[in-house]
Short mmCIF file of C-alpha atoms in Angstrom, two decimals:
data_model
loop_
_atom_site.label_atom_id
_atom_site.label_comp_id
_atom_site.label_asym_id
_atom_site.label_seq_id
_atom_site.Cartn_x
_atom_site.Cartn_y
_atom_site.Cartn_z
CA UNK A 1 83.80 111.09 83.96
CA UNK A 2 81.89 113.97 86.01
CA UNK A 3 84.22 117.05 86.46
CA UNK A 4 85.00 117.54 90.25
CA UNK A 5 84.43 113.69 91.13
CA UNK A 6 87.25 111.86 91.46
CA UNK A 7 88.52 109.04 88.74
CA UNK A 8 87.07 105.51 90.18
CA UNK A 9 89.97 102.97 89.35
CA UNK A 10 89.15 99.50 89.19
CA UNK A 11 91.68 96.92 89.51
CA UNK A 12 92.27 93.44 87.78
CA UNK A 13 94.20 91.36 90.24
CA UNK A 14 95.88 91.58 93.33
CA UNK A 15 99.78 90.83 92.97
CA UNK A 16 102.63 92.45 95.10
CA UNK A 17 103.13 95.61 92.63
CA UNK A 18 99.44 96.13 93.38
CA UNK A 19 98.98 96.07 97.21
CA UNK A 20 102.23 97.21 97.78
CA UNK A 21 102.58 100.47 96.11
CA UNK A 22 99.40 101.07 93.80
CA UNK A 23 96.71 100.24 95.84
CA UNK A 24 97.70 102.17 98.86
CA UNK A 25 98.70 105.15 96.60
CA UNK A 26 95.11 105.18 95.13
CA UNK A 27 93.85 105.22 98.43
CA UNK A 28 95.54 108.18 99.31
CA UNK A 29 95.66 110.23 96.24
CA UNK A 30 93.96 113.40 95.48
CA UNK A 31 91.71 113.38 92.74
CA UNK A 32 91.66 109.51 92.29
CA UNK A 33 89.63 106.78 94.02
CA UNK A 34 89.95 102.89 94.58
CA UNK A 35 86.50 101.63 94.13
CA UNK A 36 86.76 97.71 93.70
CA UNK A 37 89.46 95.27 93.52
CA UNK A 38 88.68 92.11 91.18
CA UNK A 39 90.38 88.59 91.34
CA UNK A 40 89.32 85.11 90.21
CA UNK A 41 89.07 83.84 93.70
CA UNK A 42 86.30 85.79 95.74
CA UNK A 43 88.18 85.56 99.26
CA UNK A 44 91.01 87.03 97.83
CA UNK A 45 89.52 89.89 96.43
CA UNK A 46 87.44 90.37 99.71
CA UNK A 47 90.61 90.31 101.81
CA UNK A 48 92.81 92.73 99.67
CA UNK A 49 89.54 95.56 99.10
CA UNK A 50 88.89 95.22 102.51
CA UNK A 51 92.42 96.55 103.41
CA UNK A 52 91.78 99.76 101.15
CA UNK A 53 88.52 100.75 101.64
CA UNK A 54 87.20 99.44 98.08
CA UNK A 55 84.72 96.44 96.64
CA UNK A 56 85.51 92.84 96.06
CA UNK A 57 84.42 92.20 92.58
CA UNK A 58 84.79 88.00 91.57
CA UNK A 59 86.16 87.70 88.04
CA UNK A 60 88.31 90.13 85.86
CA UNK A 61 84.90 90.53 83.12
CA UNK A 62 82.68 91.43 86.25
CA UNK A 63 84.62 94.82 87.41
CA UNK A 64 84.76 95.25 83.39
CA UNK A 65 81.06 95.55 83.25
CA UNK A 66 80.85 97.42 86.50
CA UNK A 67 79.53 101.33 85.65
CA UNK A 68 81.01 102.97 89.03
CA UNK A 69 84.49 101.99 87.50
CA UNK A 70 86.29 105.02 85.35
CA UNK A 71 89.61 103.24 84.96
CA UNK A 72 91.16 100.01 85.44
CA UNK A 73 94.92 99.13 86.74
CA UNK A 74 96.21 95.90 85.62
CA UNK A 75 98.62 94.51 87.06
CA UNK A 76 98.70 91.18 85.87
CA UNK A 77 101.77 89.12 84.56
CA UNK A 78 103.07 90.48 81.57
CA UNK A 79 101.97 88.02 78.73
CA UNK A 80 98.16 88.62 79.74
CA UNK A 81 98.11 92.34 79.43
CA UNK A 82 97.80 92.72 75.50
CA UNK A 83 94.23 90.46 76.07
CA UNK A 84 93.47 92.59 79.46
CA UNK A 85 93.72 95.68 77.79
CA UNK A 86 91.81 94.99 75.30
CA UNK A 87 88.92 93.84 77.13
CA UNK A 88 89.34 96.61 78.92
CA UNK A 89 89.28 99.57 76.45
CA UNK A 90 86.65 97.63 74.80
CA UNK A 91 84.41 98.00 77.76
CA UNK A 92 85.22 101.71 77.75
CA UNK A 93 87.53 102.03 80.34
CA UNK A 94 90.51 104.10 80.87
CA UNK A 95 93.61 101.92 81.30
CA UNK A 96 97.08 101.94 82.99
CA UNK A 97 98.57 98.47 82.60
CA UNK A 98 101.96 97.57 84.78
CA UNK A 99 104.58 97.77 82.54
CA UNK A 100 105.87 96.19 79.71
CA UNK A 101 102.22 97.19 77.98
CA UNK A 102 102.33 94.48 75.52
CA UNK A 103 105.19 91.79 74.63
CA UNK A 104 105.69 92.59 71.44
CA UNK A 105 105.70 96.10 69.68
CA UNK A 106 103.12 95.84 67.04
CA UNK A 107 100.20 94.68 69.71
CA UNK A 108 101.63 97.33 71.53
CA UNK A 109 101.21 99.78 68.64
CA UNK A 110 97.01 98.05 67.74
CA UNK A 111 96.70 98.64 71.74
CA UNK A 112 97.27 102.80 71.51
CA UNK A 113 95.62 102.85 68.40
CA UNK A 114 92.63 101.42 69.69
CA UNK A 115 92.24 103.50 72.98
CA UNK A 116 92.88 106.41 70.36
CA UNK A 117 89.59 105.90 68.33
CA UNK A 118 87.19 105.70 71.42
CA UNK A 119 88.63 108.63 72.93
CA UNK A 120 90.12 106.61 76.39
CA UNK A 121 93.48 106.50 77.66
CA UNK A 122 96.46 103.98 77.86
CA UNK A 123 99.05 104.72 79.19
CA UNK A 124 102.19 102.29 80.55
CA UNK A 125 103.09 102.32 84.16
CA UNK A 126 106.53 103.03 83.47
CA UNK A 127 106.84 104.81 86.98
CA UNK A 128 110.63 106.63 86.95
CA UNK A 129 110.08 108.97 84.54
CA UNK A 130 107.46 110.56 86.22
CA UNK A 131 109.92 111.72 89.05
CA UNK A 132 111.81 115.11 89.10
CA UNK A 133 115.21 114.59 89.26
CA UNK A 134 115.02 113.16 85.27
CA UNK A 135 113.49 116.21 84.76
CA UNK A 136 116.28 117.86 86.86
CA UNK A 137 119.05 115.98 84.28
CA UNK A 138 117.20 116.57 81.20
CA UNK A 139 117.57 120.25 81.37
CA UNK A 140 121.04 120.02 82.36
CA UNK A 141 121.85 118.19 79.72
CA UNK A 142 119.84 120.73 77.59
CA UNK A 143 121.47 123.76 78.96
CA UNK A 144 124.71 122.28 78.22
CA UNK A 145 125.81 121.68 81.77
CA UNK A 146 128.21 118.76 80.43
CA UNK A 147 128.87 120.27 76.78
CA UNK A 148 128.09 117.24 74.10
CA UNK A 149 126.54 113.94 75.13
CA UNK A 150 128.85 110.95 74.36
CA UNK A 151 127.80 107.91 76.61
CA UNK A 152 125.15 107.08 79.06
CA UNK A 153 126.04 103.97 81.73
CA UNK A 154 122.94 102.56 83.39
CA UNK A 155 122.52 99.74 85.36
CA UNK A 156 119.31 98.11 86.86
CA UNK A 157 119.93 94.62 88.66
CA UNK A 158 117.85 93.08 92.04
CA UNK A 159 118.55 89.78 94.21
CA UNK A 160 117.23 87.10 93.26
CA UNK A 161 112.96 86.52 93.52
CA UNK A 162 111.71 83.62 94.84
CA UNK A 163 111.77 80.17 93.36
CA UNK A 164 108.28 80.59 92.43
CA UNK A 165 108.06 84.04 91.29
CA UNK A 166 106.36 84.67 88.00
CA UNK A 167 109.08 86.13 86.35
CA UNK A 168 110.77 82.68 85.98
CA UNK A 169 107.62 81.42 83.81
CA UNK A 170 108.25 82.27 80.16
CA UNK A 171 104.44 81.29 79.72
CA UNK A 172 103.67 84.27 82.00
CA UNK A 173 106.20 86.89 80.04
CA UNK A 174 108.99 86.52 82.51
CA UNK A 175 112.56 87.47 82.41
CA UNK A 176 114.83 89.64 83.13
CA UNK A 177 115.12 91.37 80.01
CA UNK A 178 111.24 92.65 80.24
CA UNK A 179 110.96 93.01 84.01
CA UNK A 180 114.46 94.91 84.72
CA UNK A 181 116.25 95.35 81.61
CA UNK A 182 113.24 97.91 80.54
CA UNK A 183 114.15 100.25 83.36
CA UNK A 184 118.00 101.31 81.78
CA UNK A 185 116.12 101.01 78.27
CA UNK A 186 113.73 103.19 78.64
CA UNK A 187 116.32 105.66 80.89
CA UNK A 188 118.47 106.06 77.29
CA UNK A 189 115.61 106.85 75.57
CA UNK A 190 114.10 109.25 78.04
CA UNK A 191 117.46 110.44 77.96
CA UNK A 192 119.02 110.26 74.78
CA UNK A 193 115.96 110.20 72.43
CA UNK A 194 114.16 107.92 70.42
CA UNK A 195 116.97 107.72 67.42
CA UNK A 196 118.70 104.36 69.31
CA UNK A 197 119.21 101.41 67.71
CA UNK A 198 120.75 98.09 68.93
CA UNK A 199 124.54 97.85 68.31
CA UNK A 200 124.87 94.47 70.06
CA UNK A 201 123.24 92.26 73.22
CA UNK A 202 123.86 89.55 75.47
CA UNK A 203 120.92 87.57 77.60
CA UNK A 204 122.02 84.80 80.07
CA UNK A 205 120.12 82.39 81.80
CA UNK A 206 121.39 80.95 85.32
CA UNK A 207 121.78 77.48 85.68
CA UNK A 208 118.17 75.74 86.08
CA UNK A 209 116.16 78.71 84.77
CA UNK A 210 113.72 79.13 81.42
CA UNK A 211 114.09 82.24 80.88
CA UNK A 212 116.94 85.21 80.79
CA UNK A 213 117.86 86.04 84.39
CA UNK A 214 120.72 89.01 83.59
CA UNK A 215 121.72 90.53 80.02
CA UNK A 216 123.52 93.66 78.54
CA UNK A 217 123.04 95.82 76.20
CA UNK A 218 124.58 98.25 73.68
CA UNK A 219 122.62 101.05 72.26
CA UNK A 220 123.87 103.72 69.33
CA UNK A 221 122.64 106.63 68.02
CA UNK A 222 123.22 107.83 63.90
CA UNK A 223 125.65 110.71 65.42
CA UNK A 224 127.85 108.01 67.65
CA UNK A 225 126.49 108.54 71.00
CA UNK A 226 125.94 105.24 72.71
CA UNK A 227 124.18 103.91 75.93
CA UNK A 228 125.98 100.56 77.77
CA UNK A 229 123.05 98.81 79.81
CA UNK A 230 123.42 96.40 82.28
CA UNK A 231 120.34 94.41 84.16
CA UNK A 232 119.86 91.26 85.71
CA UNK A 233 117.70 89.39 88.83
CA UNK A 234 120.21 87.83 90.62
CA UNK A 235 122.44 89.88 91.34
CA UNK A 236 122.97 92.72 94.41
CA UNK A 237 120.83 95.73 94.12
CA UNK A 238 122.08 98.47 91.79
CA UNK A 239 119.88 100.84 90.65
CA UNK A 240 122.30 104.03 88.75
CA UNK A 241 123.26 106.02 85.89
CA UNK A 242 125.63 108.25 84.05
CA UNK A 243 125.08 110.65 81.78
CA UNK A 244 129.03 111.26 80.02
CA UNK A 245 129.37 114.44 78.09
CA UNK A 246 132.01 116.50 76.35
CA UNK A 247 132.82 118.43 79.37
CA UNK A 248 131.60 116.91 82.26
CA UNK A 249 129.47 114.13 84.08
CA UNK A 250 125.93 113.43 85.69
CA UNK A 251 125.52 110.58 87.80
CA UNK A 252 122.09 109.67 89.66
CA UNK A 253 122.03 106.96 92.69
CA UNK A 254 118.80 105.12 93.40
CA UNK A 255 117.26 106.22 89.89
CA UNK A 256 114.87 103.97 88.74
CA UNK A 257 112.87 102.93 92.59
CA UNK A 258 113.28 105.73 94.87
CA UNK A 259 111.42 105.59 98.27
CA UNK A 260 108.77 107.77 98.27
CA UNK A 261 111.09 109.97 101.43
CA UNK A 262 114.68 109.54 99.41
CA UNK A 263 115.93 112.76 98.56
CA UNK A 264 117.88 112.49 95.57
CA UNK A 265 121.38 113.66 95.16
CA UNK A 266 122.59 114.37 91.76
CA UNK A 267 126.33 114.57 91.50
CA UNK A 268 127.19 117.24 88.43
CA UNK A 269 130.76 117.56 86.94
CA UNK A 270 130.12 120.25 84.79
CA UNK A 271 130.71 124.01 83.32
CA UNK A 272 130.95 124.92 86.71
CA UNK A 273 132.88 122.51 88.49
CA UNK A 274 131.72 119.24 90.71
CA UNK A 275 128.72 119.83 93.21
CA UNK A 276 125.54 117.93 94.33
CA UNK A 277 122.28 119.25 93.76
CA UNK A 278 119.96 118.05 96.24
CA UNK A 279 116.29 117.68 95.28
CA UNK A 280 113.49 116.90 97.65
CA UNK A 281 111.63 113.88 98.33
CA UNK A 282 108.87 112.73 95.82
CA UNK A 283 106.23 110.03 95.36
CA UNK A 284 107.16 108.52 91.85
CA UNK A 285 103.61 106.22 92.59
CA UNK A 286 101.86 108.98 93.15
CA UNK A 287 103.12 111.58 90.21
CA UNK A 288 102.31 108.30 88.10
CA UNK A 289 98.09 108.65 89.29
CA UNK A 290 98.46 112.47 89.23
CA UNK A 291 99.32 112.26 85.75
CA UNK A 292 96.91 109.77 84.33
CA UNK A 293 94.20 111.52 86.09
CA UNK A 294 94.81 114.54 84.60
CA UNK A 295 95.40 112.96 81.14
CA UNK A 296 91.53 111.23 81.75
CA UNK A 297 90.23 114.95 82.82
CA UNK A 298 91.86 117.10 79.77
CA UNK A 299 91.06 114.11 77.27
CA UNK A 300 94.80 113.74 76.26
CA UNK A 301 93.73 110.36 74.69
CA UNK A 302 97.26 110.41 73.02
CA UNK A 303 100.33 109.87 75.48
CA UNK A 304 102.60 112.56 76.18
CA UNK A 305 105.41 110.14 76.17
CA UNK A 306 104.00 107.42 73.52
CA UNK A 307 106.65 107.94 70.89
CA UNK A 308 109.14 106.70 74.17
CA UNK A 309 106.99 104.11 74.83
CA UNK A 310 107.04 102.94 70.90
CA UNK A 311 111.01 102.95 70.88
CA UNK A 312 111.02 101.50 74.34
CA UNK A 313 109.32 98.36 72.65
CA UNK A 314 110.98 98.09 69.64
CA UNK A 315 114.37 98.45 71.57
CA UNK A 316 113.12 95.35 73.76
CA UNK A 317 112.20 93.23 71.19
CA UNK A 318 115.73 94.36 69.16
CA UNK A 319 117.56 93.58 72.27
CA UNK A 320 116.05 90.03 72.21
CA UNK A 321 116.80 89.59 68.36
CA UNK A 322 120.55 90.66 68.93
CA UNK A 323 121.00 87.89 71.72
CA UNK A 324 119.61 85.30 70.26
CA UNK A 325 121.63 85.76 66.84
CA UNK A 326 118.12 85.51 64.39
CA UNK A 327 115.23 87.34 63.22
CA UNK A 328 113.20 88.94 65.66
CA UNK A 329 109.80 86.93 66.53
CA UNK A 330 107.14 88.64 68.29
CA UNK A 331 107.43 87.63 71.79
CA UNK A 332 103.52 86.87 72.33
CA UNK A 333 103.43 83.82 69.96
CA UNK A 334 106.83 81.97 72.14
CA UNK A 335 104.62 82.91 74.99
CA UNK A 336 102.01 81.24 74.01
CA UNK A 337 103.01 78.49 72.65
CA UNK A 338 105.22 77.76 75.50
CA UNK A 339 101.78 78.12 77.43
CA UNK A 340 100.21 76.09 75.54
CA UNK A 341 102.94 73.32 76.20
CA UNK A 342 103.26 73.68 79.60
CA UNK A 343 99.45 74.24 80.65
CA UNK A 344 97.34 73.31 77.57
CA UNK A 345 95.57 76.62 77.12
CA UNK A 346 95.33 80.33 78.66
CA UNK A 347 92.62 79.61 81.24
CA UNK A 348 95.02 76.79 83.17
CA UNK A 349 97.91 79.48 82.84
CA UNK A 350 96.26 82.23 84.67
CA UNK A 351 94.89 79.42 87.05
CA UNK A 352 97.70 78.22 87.60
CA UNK A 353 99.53 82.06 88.37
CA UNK A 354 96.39 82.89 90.58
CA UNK A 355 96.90 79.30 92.64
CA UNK A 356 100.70 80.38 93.28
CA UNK A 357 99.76 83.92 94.33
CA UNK A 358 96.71 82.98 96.61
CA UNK A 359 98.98 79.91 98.04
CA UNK A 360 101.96 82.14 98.83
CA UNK A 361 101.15 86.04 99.63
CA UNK A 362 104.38 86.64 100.61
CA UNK A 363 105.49 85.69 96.65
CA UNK A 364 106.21 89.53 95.12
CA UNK A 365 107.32 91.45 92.14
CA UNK A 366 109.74 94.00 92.55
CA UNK A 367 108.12 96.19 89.29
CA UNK A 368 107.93 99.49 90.88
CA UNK A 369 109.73 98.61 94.01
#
């Protein structure tokens, strides 16, 4: 990348996440710029580049090969990402992948590895914990604001998607647990550190679903503090923690999907007494571009905030093990074989998500809403 040009971001596929928030963020954003949008169906990408100023490129490999492309954004369903990003680093591209980065921990772990030895970053587009008001809590917490930590509460849970939305497809790496439960996940380990381990875990699936549409969790640290997570897709919208300590209390509305305008409110019971520190407005999407861009320009090929992502995984896959009573199994081989049952191979599944999404535009994700 020349130094003063902006970072040309690519992107593989066009679902909700995408033109909702990303693509009109890149658009915007200083120091970044969308230069083409890819998809498997040419009108498609035509229609969605037009709309932000960028390139239709036909076919994922193309806008690989393509030399005016720094970085590439993928977006795509969850159980395609591991191959995605791979194809991607290996074509020398910078990558930020929608979030989970991988389904299963140790791909996850090949994946950083990788962009480590050719010098390119990967990072996951885990967007909360790029806004201020974590920061905001973090150093309360630090400054001993609410003396000792002893509990965090956090609870992530949306209305119901669509009958058709992707996250109901355990071929495509739906669920609940990997679409909504990561938000309060990652929020005790952002929080509370990487030192968690799975006490106990519940996953339910609503009547006529294949995959997990609500679950909780129980996290525990070595010195007894613990983190009680709730999450689910079909249920009202909650979106909240609470940080419990030895002398007080931090709680945080609207934590995990802020508007870009919502000034946050953070209600401290503390050393010195209750108030409400009122932050201003930021742009979560944009901090998220700000950031990678600047890891691309300083060569930070090693994430700030990998050793979160790393127990962020391995608390996923834990989570899973814990409900389901057995051994854990990485999550990419059910996926695939329940792809390969229910399509006959990879190409039909990604056919098949691309024919839903290009049939229905209205169909969405809300990952990053």
């Amino acid at each position: 990348m020349t130094a003063g040009r902006p970072l040309r971001f690519g992107v593989l596929g066009c679902a909700g996440i995408a033109r909702r928030r990303m693509l009109p963020a890149m658009a915007a954003a200083r120091g970044v710029e969308l230069t083409a949008v890819a998809s498997r169906s040419a009108a498609r990408a035509a229609d969605t580049a037009a709309r932000h100023g960028a390139r239709p490129v036909t076919g994922y490999a193309a806008l690989l090969r393509d030399p005016e492309v720094d970085a590439v954004y993928i977006p795509l369903p969850a159980a395609l990402h591991a191959e995605w990003v791979a194809a991607a680093l290996a074509a020398g591209k910078h990558v930020l992948a929608e979030k989970p980065l991988t389904c299963d921990p140790a791909q996850t772990r090949t994946l950083l590895a990788g962009a480590r030895r050719r010098g390119l970053v990967l990072r996951e587009n885990v967007m909360f914990v790029h806004h201020g008001q974590h920061t905001v809590v973090r150093e309360l917490i630090a400054d001993g604001e609410i003396g000792e930590p002893r509990a965090l509460h956090a609870q992530f849970t949306v209305p119901a998607p669509a009958g058709d939305d992707i996250r109901y497809d355990p071929a495509l790496g739906g669920g609940a647990l990997a679409d909504i439960g990561l938000y309060p996940v990652r929020a005790a380990v952002h929080l509370l550190g990487t030192g968690l381990a799975v006490a106990g875990a519940v996953l339910s699936r609503g009547a006529g679903h294949r995959v997990e549409t609500a679950g909780s969790a129980l996290l525990r640290r070595a010195d007894g503090v613990t983190a009680q997570l709730t999450f689910g897709m079909d249920h009202a919208y909650r979106s909240r923690y609470e940080v419990w300590g030895s002398r007080g209390r931090i709680t945080v509305d609207r934590a995990f999907t802020p508007p870009a305008d919502h000034r946050p409110a953070l209600v401290v019971e503390g050393k010195r007494g209750p108030r409400t520190l009122r932050l201003p407005a930021e742009d979560q999407v944009t901090a998220v571009l700000t950031a990678f861009a600047e890891a691309v320009r300083s060569g930070e090929t090693t994430a700030g905030d990998e050793a979160e992502l790393l127990a962020q995984a391995d608390l996923l896959h834990a989570v899973r093990a814990a409900a389901e009573g057995g051994p854990a199994r990485p999550r990419d081989a059910d996926q695939a074989a329940a792809g390969r049952a229910a399509d006959g191979s990879h190409q039909r599944r990604l056919s098949r998500y691309q024919a839903t999404v290009s049939a229905n535009p209205a169909a969405k994700s809300v990952r990053g809403r």
